[in-house]
Amino acid sequence: MNHAPAAAGRRIGLFGGSFDPVHRGHVALAHEAMKQLALDGVLWVPVGQPWQKARALSAPEHRVAMLEAAVEGEARFAVDRLEIERPGPSYTLDTVRELQRREPDVRWVLLIGADQYAGLHTWNGWRELLARVELAVAARPGVALVADAEVARHPHALALLPLAVDVSATEIRRRAANGLDITELVPPQVARYIDQHALYRVASGS
């Protein structure tokens, strides 16, 4: 699907990432955000060309298919291909601008990890981005949130989300590459997809 689960006046979480693969931690975080932030839905946006990631990603078709399988059955979740279909590097600001043109009455809540928050000052147009969205940061329990001083001073709404399930996509790829079991780390339909398409059988190196 290629649309936002949105209507006028709604609060929607924007959840971007490589999702290579999407895992139980992602799904748990989306549900936690729905509950803690009173969201009406979550829009999952797989990255097209990540400008800050050196590792080559799996084909977009695979990442989208795994995402759609993972969110199937949850009417408040939707997957959007706008970054995959947009040429050039995938900048979150461009995505937010496009979504706000498409859904001008929706309030967008950007869901990011603690590492992304720490590096937010390196993002393209981060000041404008903070003016356009609310931020929700997922952090490990007991770990202090760190931000660049300029980001911390810049006016923005910030919510802290506990990581209900702390799973690493790197570990999933490593296990899959070595023929190890991944069923506890990803939704069952995603595990089946990875097996059927022999994804990650060659270690990605990261």
PDB file of N, CA and C in Angstrom, residues 17-22 46-50 53 55-68 79 81 83-85 173 193-194 197-202 204:
ATOM      1  N   GLY A  17      13.259   3.969   8.328  1.00  0.00           N
ATOM      2  CA  GLY A  17      14.429   3.138   8.592  1.00  0.00           C
ATOM      3  C   GLY A  17      14.720   2.224   7.432  1.00  0.00           C
ATOM      4  N   SER A  18      15.830   1.498   7.533  1.00  0.00           N
ATOM      5  CA  SER A  18      16.174   0.543   6.480  1.00  0.00           C
ATOM      6  C   SER A  18      15.293  -0.693   6.565  1.00  0.00           C
ATOM      7  N   PHE A  19      14.901  -1.091   7.798  1.00  0.00           N
ATOM      8  CA  PHE A  19      14.061  -2.274   8.005  1.00  0.00           C
ATOM      9  C   PHE A  19      14.619  -3.463   7.218  1.00  0.00           C
ATOM     10  N   ASP A  20      15.884  -3.775   7.524  1.00  0.00           N
ATOM     11  CA  ASP A  20      16.609  -4.801   6.770  1.00  0.00           C
ATOM     12  C   ASP A  20      17.210  -5.854   7.711  1.00  0.00           C
ATOM     13  N   PRO A  21      16.339  -6.673   8.355  1.00  0.00           N
ATOM     14  CA  PRO A  21      14.884  -6.736   8.180  1.00  0.00           C
ATOM     15  C   PRO A  21      14.139  -6.005   9.305  1.00  0.00           C
ATOM     16  N   VAL A  22      12.838  -5.812   9.086  1.00  0.00           N
ATOM     17  CA  VAL A  22      11.971  -5.382  10.173  1.00  0.00           C
ATOM     18  C   VAL A  22      11.941  -6.497  11.208  1.00  0.00           C
ATOM     19  N   PRO A  46      10.144   2.779   4.553  1.00  0.00           N
ATOM     20  CA  PRO A  46      11.476   2.205   4.297  1.00  0.00           C
ATOM     21  C   PRO A  46      12.326   3.169   3.472  1.00  0.00           C
ATOM     22  N   VAL A  47      13.583   3.304   3.864  1.00  0.00           N
ATOM     23  CA  VAL A  47      14.476   4.252   3.207  1.00  0.00           C
ATOM     24  C   VAL A  47      14.776   3.805   1.781  1.00  0.00           C
ATOM     25  N   GLY A  48      14.975   4.792   0.911  1.00  0.00           N
ATOM     26  CA  GLY A  48      15.360   4.493  -0.458  1.00  0.00           C
ATOM     27  C   GLY A  48      16.870   4.443  -0.582  1.00  0.00           C
ATOM     28  N   GLN A  49      17.498   5.625  -0.542  1.00  0.00           N
ATOM     29  CA  GLN A  49      18.959   5.729  -0.601  1.00  0.00           C
ATOM     30  C   GLN A  49      19.449   6.387   0.694  1.00  0.00           C
ATOM     31  N   PRO A  50      19.858   5.594   1.666  1.00  0.00           N
ATOM     32  CA  PRO A  50      20.308   6.173   2.942  1.00  0.00           C
ATOM     33  C   PRO A  50      21.650   6.866   2.788  1.00  0.00           C
ATOM     34  N   LYS A  53      24.459   5.614   5.576  1.00  0.00           N
ATOM     35  CA  LYS A  53      24.697   4.192   5.819  1.00  0.00           C
ATOM     36  C   LYS A  53      25.608   3.644   4.725  1.00  0.00           C
ATOM     37  N   ARG A  55      26.628   0.414   4.460  1.00  0.00           N
ATOM     38  CA  ARG A  55      26.284  -0.955   4.066  1.00  0.00           C
ATOM     39  C   ARG A  55      25.237  -0.963   2.954  1.00  0.00           C
ATOM     40  N   ALA A  56      25.433  -1.814   1.957  1.00  0.00           N
ATOM     41  CA  ALA A  56      24.428  -1.972   0.905  1.00  0.00           C
ATOM     42  C   ALA A  56      23.196  -2.666   1.488  1.00  0.00           C
ATOM     43  N   LEU A  57      22.024  -2.134   1.183  1.00  0.00           N
ATOM     44  CA  LEU A  57      20.790  -2.696   1.710  1.00  0.00           C
ATOM     45  C   LEU A  57      20.230  -3.768   0.786  1.00  0.00           C
ATOM     46  N   SER A  58      19.356  -4.587   1.324  1.00  0.00           N
ATOM     47  CA  SER A  58      18.623  -5.535   0.506  1.00  0.00           C
ATOM     48  C   SER A  58      17.731  -4.768  -0.467  1.00  0.00           C
ATOM     49  N   ALA A  59      17.311  -5.427  -1.527  1.00  0.00           N
ATOM     50  CA  ALA A  59      16.480  -4.776  -2.535  1.00  0.00           C
ATOM     51  C   ALA A  59      15.229  -4.187  -1.894  1.00  0.00           C
ATOM     52  N   PRO A  60      14.805  -3.011  -2.350  1.00  0.00           N
ATOM     53  CA  PRO A  60      13.610  -2.383  -1.778  1.00  0.00           C
ATOM     54  C   PRO A  60      12.391  -3.298  -1.784  1.00  0.00           C
ATOM     55  N   GLU A  61      12.249  -4.100  -2.835  1.00  0.00           N
ATOM     56  CA  GLU A  61      11.090  -4.983  -2.921  1.00  0.00           C
ATOM     57  C   GLU A  61      11.045  -5.955  -1.748  1.00  0.00           C
ATOM     58  N   HIS A  62      12.204  -6.453  -1.342  1.00  0.00           N
ATOM     59  CA  HIS A  62      12.254  -7.378  -0.205  1.00  0.00           C
ATOM     60  C   HIS A  62      11.922  -6.653   1.092  1.00  0.00           C
ATOM     61  N   ARG A  63      12.491  -5.471   1.286  1.00  0.00           N
ATOM     62  CA  ARG A  63      12.268  -4.753   2.538  1.00  0.00           C
ATOM     63  C   ARG A  63      10.808  -4.318   2.668  1.00  0.00           C
ATOM     64  N   VAL A  64      10.213  -3.895   1.561  1.00  0.00           N
ATOM     65  CA  VAL A  64       8.791  -3.527   1.581  1.00  0.00           C
ATOM     66  C   VAL A  64       7.920  -4.747   1.846  1.00  0.00           C
ATOM     67  N   ALA A  65       8.229  -5.857   1.186  1.00  0.00           N
ATOM     68  CA  ALA A  65       7.428  -7.076   1.372  1.00  0.00           C
ATOM     69  C   ALA A  65       7.485  -7.554   2.818  1.00  0.00           C
ATOM     70  N   MET A  66       8.675  -7.486   3.436  1.00  0.00           N
ATOM     71  CA  MET A  66       8.788  -7.905   4.838  1.00  0.00           C
ATOM     72  C   MET A  66       8.001  -6.967   5.751  1.00  0.00           C
ATOM     73  N   LEU A  67       8.060  -5.668   5.461  1.00  0.00           N
ATOM     74  CA  LEU A  67       7.311  -4.701   6.253  1.00  0.00           C
ATOM     75  C   LEU A  67       5.813  -4.955   6.145  1.00  0.00           C
ATOM     76  N   GLU A  68       5.341  -5.128   4.921  1.00  0.00           N
ATOM     77  CA  GLU A  68       3.910  -5.337   4.735  1.00  0.00           C
ATOM     78  C   GLU A  68       3.444  -6.617   5.416  1.00  0.00           C
ATOM     79  N   VAL A  79       2.312   1.092   5.225  1.00  0.00           N
ATOM     80  CA  VAL A  79       3.656   1.181   4.653  1.00  0.00           C
ATOM     81  C   VAL A  79       3.607   2.100   3.452  1.00  0.00           C
ATOM     82  N   ARG A  81       5.896   3.829   0.207  1.00  0.00           N
ATOM     83  CA  ARG A  81       7.104   3.675  -0.606  1.00  0.00           C
ATOM     84  C   ARG A  81       7.675   5.010  -1.076  1.00  0.00           C
ATOM     85  N   GLU A  83       9.902   7.173  -0.144  1.00  0.00           N
ATOM     86  CA  GLU A  83      11.361   7.364  -0.199  1.00  0.00           C
ATOM     87  C   GLU A  83      11.993   6.437  -1.227  1.00  0.00           C
ATOM     88  N   ILE A  84      11.452   5.257  -1.379  1.00  0.00           N
ATOM     89  CA  ILE A  84      11.973   4.322  -2.376  1.00  0.00           C
ATOM     90  C   ILE A  84      11.712   4.841  -3.789  1.00  0.00           C
ATOM     91  N   GLU A  85      10.551   5.473  -3.970  1.00  0.00           N
ATOM     92  CA  GLU A  85      10.178   5.948  -5.303  1.00  0.00           C
ATOM     93  C   GLU A  85      10.772   7.312  -5.632  1.00  0.00           C
ATOM     94  N   ARG A 173      20.794 -10.520  10.741  1.00  0.00           N
ATOM     95  CA  ARG A 173      21.478 -10.826   9.478  1.00  0.00           C
ATOM     96  C   ARG A 173      22.629 -11.803   9.708  1.00  0.00           C
ATOM     97  N   TYR A 193       9.539 -15.353   5.104  1.00  0.00           N
ATOM     98  CA  TYR A 193       9.954 -14.635   3.892  1.00  0.00           C
ATOM     99  C   TYR A 193      11.469 -14.702   3.722  1.00  0.00           C
ATOM    100  N   ILE A 194      12.199 -14.468   4.803  1.00  0.00           N
ATOM    101  CA  ILE A 194      13.662 -14.524   4.739  1.00  0.00           C
ATOM    102  C   ILE A 194      14.132 -15.901   4.300  1.00  0.00           C
ATOM    103  N   HIS A 197      13.229 -16.624   0.487  1.00  0.00           N
ATOM    104  CA  HIS A 197      14.006 -15.860  -0.488  1.00  0.00           C
ATOM    105  C   HIS A 197      15.511 -15.921  -0.216  1.00  0.00           C
ATOM    106  N   ALA A 198      15.898 -16.740   0.756  1.00  0.00           N
ATOM    107  CA  ALA A 198      17.316 -16.946   1.072  1.00  0.00           C
ATOM    108  C   ALA A 198      18.047 -15.629   1.304  1.00  0.00           C
ATOM    109  N   LEU A 199      17.382 -14.722   2.021  1.00  0.00           N
ATOM    110  CA  LEU A 199      18.003 -13.434   2.300  1.00  0.00           C
ATOM    111  C   LEU A 199      19.097 -13.580   3.354  1.00  0.00           C
ATOM    112  N   TYR A 200      20.099 -12.741   3.243  1.00  0.00           N
ATOM    113  CA  TYR A 200      21.200 -12.635   4.223  1.00  0.00           C
ATOM    114  C   TYR A 200      22.048 -13.893   4.290  1.00  0.00           C
ATOM    115  N   ARG A 201      21.971 -14.755   3.319  1.00  0.00           N
ATOM    116  CA  ARG A 201      22.763 -15.980   3.362  1.00  0.00           C
ATOM    117  C   ARG A 201      24.249 -15.689   3.242  1.00  0.00           C
ATOM    118  N   VAL A 202      24.589 -14.563   2.617  1.00  0.00           N
ATOM    119  CA  VAL A 202      25.971 -14.109   2.572  1.00  0.00           C
ATOM    120  C   VAL A 202      26.078 -12.965   3.551  1.00  0.00           C
ATOM    121  N   SER A 204      26.556  -9.663   5.459  1.00  0.00           N
ATOM    122  CA  SER A 204      26.595  -8.322   4.885  1.00  0.00           C
ATOM    123  C   SER A 204      27.826  -7.541   5.312  1.00  0.00           C
TER     124      SER A 204
END
